[in-house]
GROMACS .gro file of C-alpha atoms in nm:
model
  429
    1MET     CA    1  -0.014   0.009  -0.006
    2ALA     CA    2   0.138   0.326  -0.109
    3THR     CA    3   0.153   0.536   0.191
    4GLY     CA    4   0.400   0.860   0.061
    5ILE     CA    5   0.537   0.808   0.405
    6PRO     CA    6   0.981   0.798   0.288
    7PRO     CA    7   1.110   0.455   0.373
    8ARG     CA    8   1.254   0.335   0.671
    9ASP     CA    9   1.648   0.438   0.731
   10ALA     CA   10   1.773   0.113   0.746
   11SER     CA   11   2.078   0.212   0.984
   12ALA     CA   12   1.807   0.330   1.239
   13GLN     CA   13   1.811   0.044   1.552
   14ASP     CA   14   1.529  -0.062   1.682
   15VAL     CA   15   1.426  -0.001   2.035
   16LYS     CA   16   1.361  -0.290   2.275
   17ALA     CA   17   1.075  -0.320   2.416
   18GLY     CA   18   1.212  -0.377   2.748
   19ARG     CA   19   1.384  -0.078   2.739
   20LEU     CA   20   1.064   0.099   2.741
   21LEU     CA   21   0.931  -0.087   3.003
   22ARG     CA   22   1.145   0.120   3.235
   23ARG     CA   23   1.032   0.437   3.102
   24TRP     CA   24   0.780   0.543   3.413
   25LYS     CA   25   0.654   0.850   3.200
   26LEU     CA   26   0.517   0.592   2.954
   27TRP     CA   27   0.307   0.434   3.213
   28ILE     CA   28   0.148   0.728   3.375
   29VAL     CA   29  -0.110   0.831   3.213
   30PRO     CA   30  -0.260   0.484   3.059
   31SER     CA   31  -0.222   0.422   3.459
   32VAL     CA   32  -0.436   0.694   3.589
   33LEU     CA   33  -0.711   0.676   3.323
   34SER     CA   34  -0.718   0.315   3.348
   35GLY     CA   35  -0.765   0.284   3.722
   36PHE     CA   36  -0.990   0.574   3.761
   37VAL     CA   37  -1.193   0.366   3.507
   38ALA     CA   38  -1.210   0.066   3.678
   39LEU     CA   39  -1.313   0.252   4.034
   40ALA     CA   40  -1.573   0.489   3.894
   41LEU     CA   41  -1.740   0.212   3.674
   42SER     CA   42  -1.725  -0.068   3.970
   43LEU     CA   43  -1.882   0.199   4.205
   44LEU     CA   44  -2.136   0.314   4.014
   45TYR     CA   45  -2.266   0.041   3.875
   46MET     CA   46  -2.250  -0.180   4.159
   47GLY     CA   47  -2.386   0.124   4.446
   48GLY     CA   48  -2.699   0.135   4.257
   49ILE     CA   49  -2.772  -0.207   4.247
   50LEU     CA   50  -2.686  -0.394   4.610
   51THR     CA   51  -2.955  -0.309   4.838
   52PRO     CA   52  -3.267  -0.150   4.676
   53ALA     CA   53  -3.467  -0.155   4.963
   54ASP     CA   54  -3.249   0.002   5.224
   55HIS     CA   55  -3.287   0.300   4.947
   56LEU     CA   56  -3.641   0.319   4.899
   57ASP     CA   57  -3.764   0.671   4.849
   58ARG     CA   58  -4.173   0.715   4.780
   59LEU     CA   59  -4.200   0.381   4.599
   60PRO     CA   60  -4.485   0.447   4.425
   61ILE     CA   61  -4.802   0.199   4.471
   62ALA     CA   62  -5.220   0.225   4.456
   63LEU     CA   63  -5.352   0.169   4.790
   64VAL     CA   64  -5.736   0.085   4.691
   65ASN     CA   65  -6.033   0.059   4.912
   66SER     CA   66  -6.387  -0.040   4.754
   67ASP     CA   67  -6.501  -0.133   5.093
   68THR     CA   68  -6.836   0.016   5.148
   69ASP     CA   69  -6.988  -0.209   5.399
   70LYS     CA   70  -7.123  -0.096   5.728
   71PRO     CA   71  -6.901  -0.107   6.046
   72LEU     CA   72  -6.909  -0.424   6.264
   73PRO     CA   73  -7.073  -0.400   6.584
   74GLY     CA   74  -6.876  -0.136   6.858
   75GLN     CA   75  -6.666  -0.013   6.527
   76GLN     CA   76  -6.695   0.365   6.445
   77GLU     CA   77  -6.506   0.287   6.073
   78ASN     CA   78  -6.540  -0.040   5.832
   79LEU     CA   79  -6.203  -0.253   5.808
   80GLY     CA   80  -6.164  -0.169   5.489
   81SER     CA   81  -6.093   0.211   5.617
   82GLN     CA   82  -5.942   0.059   5.901
   83VAL     CA   83  -5.650  -0.143   5.679
   84SER     CA   84  -5.593   0.150   5.460
   85ALA     CA   85  -5.511   0.345   5.745
   86GLY     CA   86  -5.312   0.094   5.945
   87ILE     CA   87  -5.100   0.012   5.601
   88VAL     CA   88  -5.005   0.393   5.568
   89SER     CA   89  -4.910   0.457   5.944
   90SER     CA   90  -4.708   0.151   5.919
   91THR     CA   91  -4.526   0.191   5.687
   92PRO     CA   92  -4.164   0.346   5.793
   93ARG     CA   93  -4.195   0.726   5.657
   94GLY     CA   94  -4.062   0.821   5.326
   95GLU     CA   95  -4.038   0.438   5.211
   96VAL     CA   96  -4.386   0.361   5.039
   97ASP     CA   97  -4.643   0.645   4.811
   98TRP     CA   98  -4.948   0.499   4.932
   99ARG     CA   99  -5.144   0.659   4.720
  100ARG     CA  100  -5.522   0.592   4.833
  101ILE     CA  101  -5.705   0.588   4.528
  102SER     CA  102  -5.989   0.434   4.305
  103ARG     CA  103  -6.014   0.127   4.138
  104ALA     CA  104  -6.090   0.330   3.818
  105GLU     CA  105  -5.758   0.592   3.899
  106ALA     CA  106  -5.582   0.244   3.984
  107GLN     CA  107  -5.604   0.073   3.665
  108ASP     CA  108  -5.490   0.437   3.441
  109GLU     CA  109  -5.217   0.447   3.675
  110LEU     CA  110  -5.071   0.145   3.618
  111ALA     CA  111  -5.175   0.134   3.224
  112SER     CA  112  -4.956   0.433   3.222
  113GLY     CA  113  -4.615   0.330   3.432
  114LYS     CA  114  -4.756   0.555   3.720
  115VAL     CA  115  -4.725   0.302   3.994
  116TYR     CA  116  -4.513  -0.045   4.037
  117GLY     CA  117  -4.821  -0.163   4.216
  118ALA     CA  118  -5.156  -0.204   4.365
  119LEU     CA  119  -5.330  -0.350   4.688
  120GLU     CA  120  -5.725  -0.359   4.650
  121ILE     CA  121  -5.932  -0.407   4.971
  122PRO     CA  122  -6.239  -0.544   4.754
  123SER     CA  123  -6.630  -0.408   4.860
  124GLY     CA  124  -6.768  -0.647   5.068
  125PHE     CA  125  -6.434  -0.682   5.237
  126THR     CA  126  -6.617  -0.572   5.632
  127SER     CA  127  -6.918  -0.820   5.587
  128ALA     CA  128  -6.694  -1.088   5.464
  129VAL     CA  129  -6.488  -1.060   5.746
  130GLY     CA  130  -6.787  -1.043   6.042
  131SER     CA  131  -6.952  -1.375   5.882
  132LEU     CA  132  -6.634  -1.534   5.948
  133ALA     CA  133  -6.576  -1.411   6.277
  134SER     CA  134  -7.021  -1.520   6.329
  135GLY     CA  135  -6.905  -1.876   6.183
  136LYS     CA  136  -7.178  -1.799   5.873
  137ALA     CA  137  -6.893  -1.749   5.611
  138THR     CA  138  -6.903  -1.910   5.235
  139ALA     CA  139  -6.516  -1.777   5.184
  140GLN     CA  140  -6.217  -1.695   5.300
  141PRO     CA  141  -6.197  -1.271   5.315
  142THR     CA  142  -5.956  -1.205   5.055
  143LEU     CA  143  -5.743  -0.872   4.963
  144THR     CA  144  -5.569  -0.853   4.581
  145THR     CA  145  -5.214  -0.728   4.457
  146LEU     CA  146  -5.168  -0.627   4.142
  147THR     CA  147  -4.846  -0.600   3.965
  148ASN     CA  148  -4.710  -0.422   3.716
  149PRO     CA  149  -4.467  -0.596   3.482
  150GLY     CA  150  -4.388  -0.354   3.232
  151MET     CA  151  -4.182  -0.163   3.506
  152GLY     CA  152  -3.970  -0.402   3.494
  153SER     CA  153  -3.973  -0.730   3.658
  154LEU     CA  154  -3.732  -0.606   3.997
  155GLY     CA  155  -3.960  -0.312   3.980
  156SER     CA  156  -4.282  -0.476   3.985
  157SER     CA  157  -4.143  -0.784   4.218
  158LEU     CA  158  -4.032  -0.505   4.501
  159ALA     CA  159  -4.358  -0.401   4.463
  160GLY     CA  160  -4.566  -0.727   4.509
  161GLN     CA  161  -4.378  -0.794   4.802
  162ILE     CA  162  -4.451  -0.479   4.992
  163THR     CA  163  -4.803  -0.510   4.926
  164GLN     CA  164  -4.787  -0.868   5.029
  165ARG     CA  165  -4.636  -0.779   5.347
  166ALA     CA  166  -4.876  -0.463   5.354
  167ALA     CA  167  -5.170  -0.747   5.282
  168HIS     CA  168  -5.015  -1.025   5.544
  169GLN     CA  169  -4.995  -0.724   5.832
  170ALA     CA  170  -5.341  -0.614   5.775
  171SER     CA  171  -5.448  -0.992   5.816
  172VAL     CA  172  -5.275  -1.060   6.174
  173GLY     CA  173  -5.421  -0.705   6.266
  174ILE     CA  174  -5.757  -0.836   6.198
  175GLY     CA  175  -5.689  -1.181   6.321
  176LYS     CA  176  -5.638  -1.017   6.652
  177GLN     CA  177  -5.995  -0.861   6.672
  178LEU     CA  178  -6.162  -1.152   6.590
  179VAL     CA  179  -5.985  -1.400   6.829
  180SER     CA  180  -6.034  -1.141   7.085
  181ALA     CA  181  -6.424  -1.092   7.063
  182PRO     CA  182  -6.618  -1.287   7.305
  183GLU     CA  183  -6.788  -1.510   7.051
  184VAL     CA  184  -6.525  -1.672   6.934
  185ALA     CA  185  -6.354  -1.762   7.290
  186LYS     CA  186  -6.553  -2.048   7.292
  187ALA     CA  187  -6.457  -2.168   6.935
  188SER     CA  188  -6.234  -2.491   6.934
  189SER     CA  189  -5.832  -2.414   6.882
  190THR     CA  190  -5.842  -2.531   6.507
  191THR     CA  191  -6.083  -2.200   6.435
  192ARG     CA  192  -5.908  -1.983   6.648
  193VAL     CA  193  -5.614  -2.065   6.455
  194LEU     CA  194  -5.769  -2.002   6.096
  195LEU     CA  195  -5.909  -1.704   6.272
  196ALA     CA  196  -5.529  -1.581   6.357
  197ASP     CA  197  -5.465  -1.524   6.025
  198PRO     CA  198  -5.825  -1.483   5.839
  199VAL     CA  199  -5.736  -1.304   5.533
  200ALA     CA  200  -5.617  -1.473   5.216
  201VAL     CA  201  -5.380  -1.263   4.977
  202ASN     CA  202  -5.469  -1.279   4.582
  203THR     CA  203  -5.158  -1.184   4.325
  204LYS     CA  204  -5.285  -1.055   3.982
  205VAL     CA  205  -5.101  -0.831   3.716
  206GLY     CA  206  -5.211  -0.519   3.707
  207HIS     CA  207  -5.170  -0.432   3.351
  208PRO     CA  208  -5.057  -0.716   3.159
  209ILE     CA  209  -4.743  -0.678   2.848
  210GLY     CA  210  -4.640  -0.883   2.561
  211ALA     CA  211  -4.515  -1.266   2.596
  212HIS     CA  212  -4.184  -1.155   2.357
  213THR     CA  213  -4.088  -0.869   2.616
  214GLY     CA  214  -3.824  -0.995   2.815
  215LEU     CA  215  -4.091  -0.993   3.146
  216GLY     CA  216  -4.065  -0.642   3.140
  217LEU     CA  217  -3.677  -0.576   3.022
  218SER     CA  218  -3.722  -0.573   2.677
  219ALA     CA  219  -3.752  -0.182   2.717
  220PHE     CA  220  -3.436  -0.179   2.890
  221TYR     CA  221  -3.247  -0.315   2.636
  222TYR     CA  222  -3.356  -0.171   2.313
  223THR     CA  223  -3.269   0.133   2.466
  224LEU     CA  224  -2.952   0.020   2.527
  225LEU     CA  225  -2.879  -0.107   2.174
  226LEU     CA  226  -3.044   0.255   2.099
  227VAL     CA  227  -2.771   0.410   2.280
  228LEU     CA  228  -2.450   0.171   2.185
  229THR     CA  229  -2.520   0.205   1.829
  230GLY     CA  230  -2.542   0.579   1.828
  231PHE     CA  231  -2.209   0.597   2.039
  232LEU     CA  232  -2.057   0.393   1.794
  233ALA     CA  233  -2.142   0.505   1.482
  234ALA     CA  234  -2.069   0.880   1.578
  235ASN     CA  235  -1.702   0.758   1.689
  236LEU     CA  236  -1.671   0.559   1.367
  237ILE     CA  237  -1.762   0.799   1.198
  238HIS     CA  238  -1.521   1.031   1.387
  239ASN     CA  239  -1.199   0.851   1.401
  240THR     CA  240  -1.264   0.706   1.009
  241VAL     CA  241  -1.326   1.082   0.891
  242ASP     CA  242  -1.006   1.205   1.082
  243SER     CA  243  -0.823   0.915   0.904
  244SER     CA  244  -0.937   0.967   0.541
  245LEU     CA  245  -0.907   1.373   0.620
  246GLY     CA  246  -0.523   1.324   0.700
  247TYR     CA  247  -0.565   1.423   1.028
  248ALA     CA  248  -0.525   1.058   1.195
  249ASP     CA  249  -0.316   0.787   1.070
  250SER     CA  250  -0.499   0.454   0.953
  251GLU     CA  251  -0.378   0.134   1.079
  252ILE     CA  252  -0.548  -0.253   0.969
  253GLY     CA  253  -0.332  -0.472   1.051
  254PRO     CA  254   0.023  -0.508   0.943
  255TRP     CA  255  -0.089  -0.187   0.668
  256HIS     CA  256  -0.032   0.163   0.739
  257SER     CA  257  -0.122   0.425   0.554
  258ARG     CA  258  -0.166   0.876   0.597
  259GLN     CA  259  -0.385   1.039   0.398
  260PRO     CA  260  -0.278   1.409   0.260
  261THR     CA  261  -0.429   1.652   0.453
  262VAL     CA  262  -0.735   1.788   0.355
  263PRO     CA  263  -0.757   2.168   0.467
  264ILE     CA  264  -1.110   2.253   0.695
  265SER     CA  265  -1.159   2.436   0.971
  266ARG     CA  266  -1.276   2.249   1.316
  267THR     CA  267  -1.674   2.434   1.242
  268GLN     CA  268  -1.688   2.265   0.913
  269MET     CA  269  -1.525   1.922   1.007
  270LEU     CA  270  -1.799   1.896   1.279
  271LEU     CA  271  -2.059   2.032   1.025
  272LEU     CA  272  -1.948   1.719   0.829
  273LYS     CA  273  -1.969   1.448   1.115
  274MET     CA  274  -2.288   1.601   1.256
  275VAL     CA  275  -2.457   1.536   0.884
  276MET     CA  276  -2.274   1.198   0.855
  277THR     CA  277  -2.399   1.142   1.179
  278ALA     CA  278  -2.756   1.180   1.091
  279GLY     CA  279  -2.750   0.982   0.787
  280LEU     CA  280  -2.604   0.671   0.977
  281SER     CA  281  -2.900   0.697   1.252
  282LEU     CA  282  -3.179   0.609   0.987
  283LEU     CA  283  -2.920   0.297   0.882
  284THR     CA  284  -2.865   0.158   1.233
  285THR     CA  285  -3.206   0.239   1.395
  286THR     CA  286  -3.355   0.065   1.084
  287LEU     CA  287  -3.148  -0.256   1.130
  288LEU     CA  288  -3.171  -0.201   1.485
  289MET     CA  289  -3.588  -0.255   1.411
  290VAL     CA  290  -3.499  -0.534   1.173
  291ALA     CA  291  -3.336  -0.777   1.436
  292THR     CA  292  -3.541  -0.700   1.738
  293VAL     CA  293  -3.905  -0.684   1.568
  294SER     CA  294  -3.851  -0.860   1.247
  295ILE     CA  295  -3.600  -1.138   1.341
  296LEU     CA  296  -3.668  -1.210   1.682
  297GLY     CA  297  -4.014  -1.101   1.708
  298MET     CA  298  -4.002  -0.850   1.986
  299ASP     CA  299  -4.373  -0.714   2.136
  300ALA     CA  300  -4.413  -0.360   1.898
  301PRO     CA  301  -4.775  -0.236   1.915
  302HIS     CA  302  -4.651   0.141   1.740
  303PRO     CA  303  -4.338   0.003   1.520
  304ALA     CA  304  -4.357   0.368   1.310
  305LEU     CA  305  -4.416   0.551   1.623
  306LEU     CA  306  -4.082   0.336   1.746
  307TRP     CA  307  -3.924   0.389   1.465
  308VAL     CA  308  -3.957   0.732   1.469
  309PHE     CA  309  -3.845   0.759   1.859
  310SER     CA  310  -3.539   0.584   1.789
  311CYS     CA  311  -3.439   0.775   1.496
  312CYS     CA  312  -3.444   1.079   1.681
  313ALA     CA  313  -3.286   0.899   2.030
  314SER     CA  314  -3.024   0.751   1.834
  315LEU     CA  315  -2.923   1.106   1.656
  316SER     CA  316  -2.957   1.326   1.922
  317VAL     CA  317  -2.681   1.031   2.121
  318GLY     CA  318  -2.487   1.084   1.810
  319LEU     CA  319  -2.443   1.438   1.819
  320GLY     CA  320  -2.394   1.452   2.167
  321VAL     CA  321  -2.055   1.242   2.095
  322GLN     CA  322  -1.959   1.445   1.835
  323ALA     CA  323  -1.976   1.786   1.986
  324ILE     CA  324  -1.791   1.559   2.312
  325ASN     CA  325  -1.501   1.475   2.039
  326ALA     CA  326  -1.499   1.821   1.871
  327ALA     CA  327  -1.441   1.965   2.207
  328PHE     CA  328  -1.233   1.744   2.405
  329GLY     CA  329  -1.001   1.616   2.142
  330SER     CA  330  -0.844   1.292   2.180
  331ILE     CA  331  -1.002   1.227   2.513
  332GLY     CA  332  -1.340   1.276   2.387
  333GLN     CA  333  -1.441   0.978   2.384
  334LEU     CA  334  -1.385   0.875   2.733
  335VAL     CA  335  -1.590   1.145   2.783
  336ALA     CA  336  -1.857   1.027   2.617
  337MET     CA  337  -1.850   0.719   2.749
  338PHE     CA  338  -1.918   0.862   3.066
  339VAL     CA  339  -2.217   1.068   2.988
  340PHE     CA  340  -2.370   0.821   2.746
  341ILE     CA  341  -2.273   0.473   2.913
  342ALA     CA  342  -2.082   0.502   3.246
  343LEU     CA  343  -2.360   0.729   3.437
  344ALA     CA  344  -2.646   0.640   3.185
  345LEU     CA  345  -2.715   0.285   3.257
  346PRO     CA  346  -2.730   0.290   3.631
  347SER     CA  347  -2.926   0.563   3.655
  348SER     CA  348  -3.169   0.491   3.399
  349GLY     CA  349  -3.418   0.281   3.658
  350ALA     CA  350  -3.516   0.037   3.412
  351THR     CA  351  -3.359  -0.249   3.622
  352VAL     CA  352  -3.386  -0.086   3.917
  353PRO     CA  353  -3.637   0.162   4.024
  354LEU     CA  354  -3.487   0.519   4.082
  355GLU     CA  355  -3.709   0.491   4.417
  356ALA     CA  356  -3.495   0.184   4.531
  357THR     CA  357  -3.159   0.378   4.419
  358PRO     CA  358  -2.891   0.632   4.605
  359GLY     CA  359  -2.972   0.970   4.607
  360PHE     CA  360  -2.676   1.021   4.384
  361TYR     CA  361  -2.842   0.809   4.096
  362ARG     CA  362  -3.172   1.015   4.122
  363PHE     CA  363  -3.018   1.305   4.085
  364LEU     CA  364  -2.836   1.223   3.725
  365ALA     CA  365  -3.135   1.078   3.595
  366THR     CA  366  -3.265   1.429   3.562
  367PHE     CA  367  -3.093   1.484   3.280
  368GLU     CA  368  -2.890   1.182   3.184
  369PRO     CA  369  -3.030   1.024   2.819
  370MET     CA  370  -3.079   0.687   2.888
  371ARG     CA  371  -3.348   0.726   3.166
  372GLN     CA  372  -3.538   1.016   2.904
  373LEU     CA  373  -3.497   0.734   2.641
  374VAL     CA  374  -3.597   0.424   2.874
  375SER     CA  375  -3.897   0.601   2.961
  376GLY     CA  376  -4.028   0.643   2.610
  377VAL     CA  377  -3.944   0.341   2.500
  378ARG     CA  378  -4.143   0.200   2.799
  379ALA     CA  379  -4.478   0.382   2.690
  380ILE     CA  380  -4.467   0.321   2.296
  381VAL     CA  381  -4.393  -0.087   2.395
  382TYR     CA  382  -4.599  -0.139   2.680
  383PHE     CA  383  -4.814   0.131   2.815
  384ASP     CA  384  -4.990   0.202   2.443
  385ALA     CA  385  -4.760   0.550   2.345
  386ARG     CA  386  -4.957   0.702   2.626
  387ALA     CA  387  -4.791   1.041   2.621
  388ASP     CA  388  -4.814   1.098   3.012
  389ALA     CA  389  -4.676   0.751   3.072
  390GLY     CA  390  -4.339   0.900   2.949
  391LEU     CA  391  -4.319   0.929   2.581
  392THR     CA  392  -4.381   1.363   2.673
  393ARG     CA  393  -4.042   1.361   2.840
  394GLY     CA  394  -3.868   1.121   2.618
  395TRP     CA  395  -3.958   1.373   2.321
  396ILE     CA  396  -3.869   1.677   2.525
  397MET     CA  397  -3.555   1.536   2.656
  398ILE     CA  398  -3.411   1.445   2.296
  399ALA     CA  399  -3.506   1.792   2.157
  400VAL     CA  400  -3.328   1.954   2.468
  401GLY     CA  401  -3.060   1.689   2.371
  402PHE     CA  402  -3.024   1.842   2.026
  403VAL     CA  403  -3.020   2.157   2.094
  404ALA     CA  404  -2.732   2.160   2.346
  405ALA     CA  405  -2.520   1.935   2.147
  406LEU     CA  406  -2.560   2.189   1.850
  407VAL     CA  407  -2.479   2.458   2.089
  408PHE     CA  408  -2.195   2.306   2.287
  409GLY     CA  409  -2.019   2.179   1.977
  410PHE     CA  410  -2.017   2.451   1.742
  411ALA     CA  411  -1.957   2.680   2.000
  412MET     CA  412  -1.626   2.522   2.123
  413THR     CA  413  -1.512   2.448   1.725
  414ARG     CA  414  -1.570   2.840   1.681
  415TYR     CA  415  -1.410   2.957   1.913
  416TYR     CA  416  -1.068   2.722   1.875
  417ASP     CA  417  -1.124   2.854   1.509
  418ARG     CA  418  -1.125   3.232   1.624
  419LYS     CA  419  -0.818   3.137   1.853
  420GLY     CA  420  -0.610   2.994   1.532
  421LEU     CA  421  -0.584   2.670   1.688
  422HIS     CA  422  -0.623   2.444   1.374
  423ARG     CA  423  -0.601   2.036   1.342
  424MET     CA  424  -0.374   2.135   0.999
  425VAL     CA  425  -0.093   1.894   1.109
  426PRO     CA  426   0.243   1.792   0.924
  427ARG     CA  427   0.290   1.446   0.778
  428PRO     CA  428   0.534   1.222   0.925
  429GLY     CA  429   0.863   1.251   0.766
   0.00000   0.00000   0.00000
């Protein structure tokens, strides 16, 4: 391959690797950067998942009281009101956001992803318990817990554990009332044991999702693919364009080349890379949907909307990567990796609910792109593309990211150009 580089001086003596290894300065930069990345990634990723139950902060769960029966003799409130009030008061302050709403409202919030689950006290609950105490019951009183798998398997499971524990505590509290009643004092020991925990707990799916959704994780992995393809495509464009225009060497295996340097300003170079990023975003997003939806069969009820949202999301990520590379130079790819991958993954709220992570991750989630994109993809895939399920927020943050990338990128390159900090480099001799 013709390189245009003068032939190597045959009299030059190769330096041995062992000699270079003794140069301590050669170790500084890779050691510092590698150590920093290893430490930071370990703390970021593991710090957000190890103890979700210990970091609960107002996890939204619906509490539905459909019991309208009259109170039992000697009581001022029916059992439904007593149970709902007891559940709220017995929950440690700030852990759970119990939303005391109607059944219709709870179903709407499950269908829009606003709650992770629900606990329902059915109609006729007080009468069912009263019949049990009098020995006239035909069925066991029941409390129903509703799950929301569209909010992720861990989030739905965590809400399920909380609602089942609350239902069990309510059953034990009711049992104490029943066992202490005078009419139960003469009952058999078997009856008294049954009355000590009289309420059954029934678990149902509050908002079903498709079978091909990875138990509520398909939205996360699809979003991760969107971010990765946008990130990688932008970096590939950045590197290959620099090589093609003579601003970096091209090396494939044993073949090395250096193209003539094309005079172009930093601003025009960024414009070139961003336009190419826009073009390739259409290609990568289309292939991503072909692979996941057409070939693998991922459930996608709104494929056209998902494609448009995905293209815009990938483009926003790609433009951000180009802006960061233009501003930070050779370490730009590392900076972009932290912005779009390292900080974004643990703060996405896709695998572990943000309400079950330390406050630092909830802070990151206010601006990190993956959180916003996951919300939008979830809304399209699981929640019938409802705007209030996170789709509106997803679109807004895509637009914010798009504008921020353009403003930051071109502001930096224009500043460099005005200062005369050109990228023109001599070809090696």
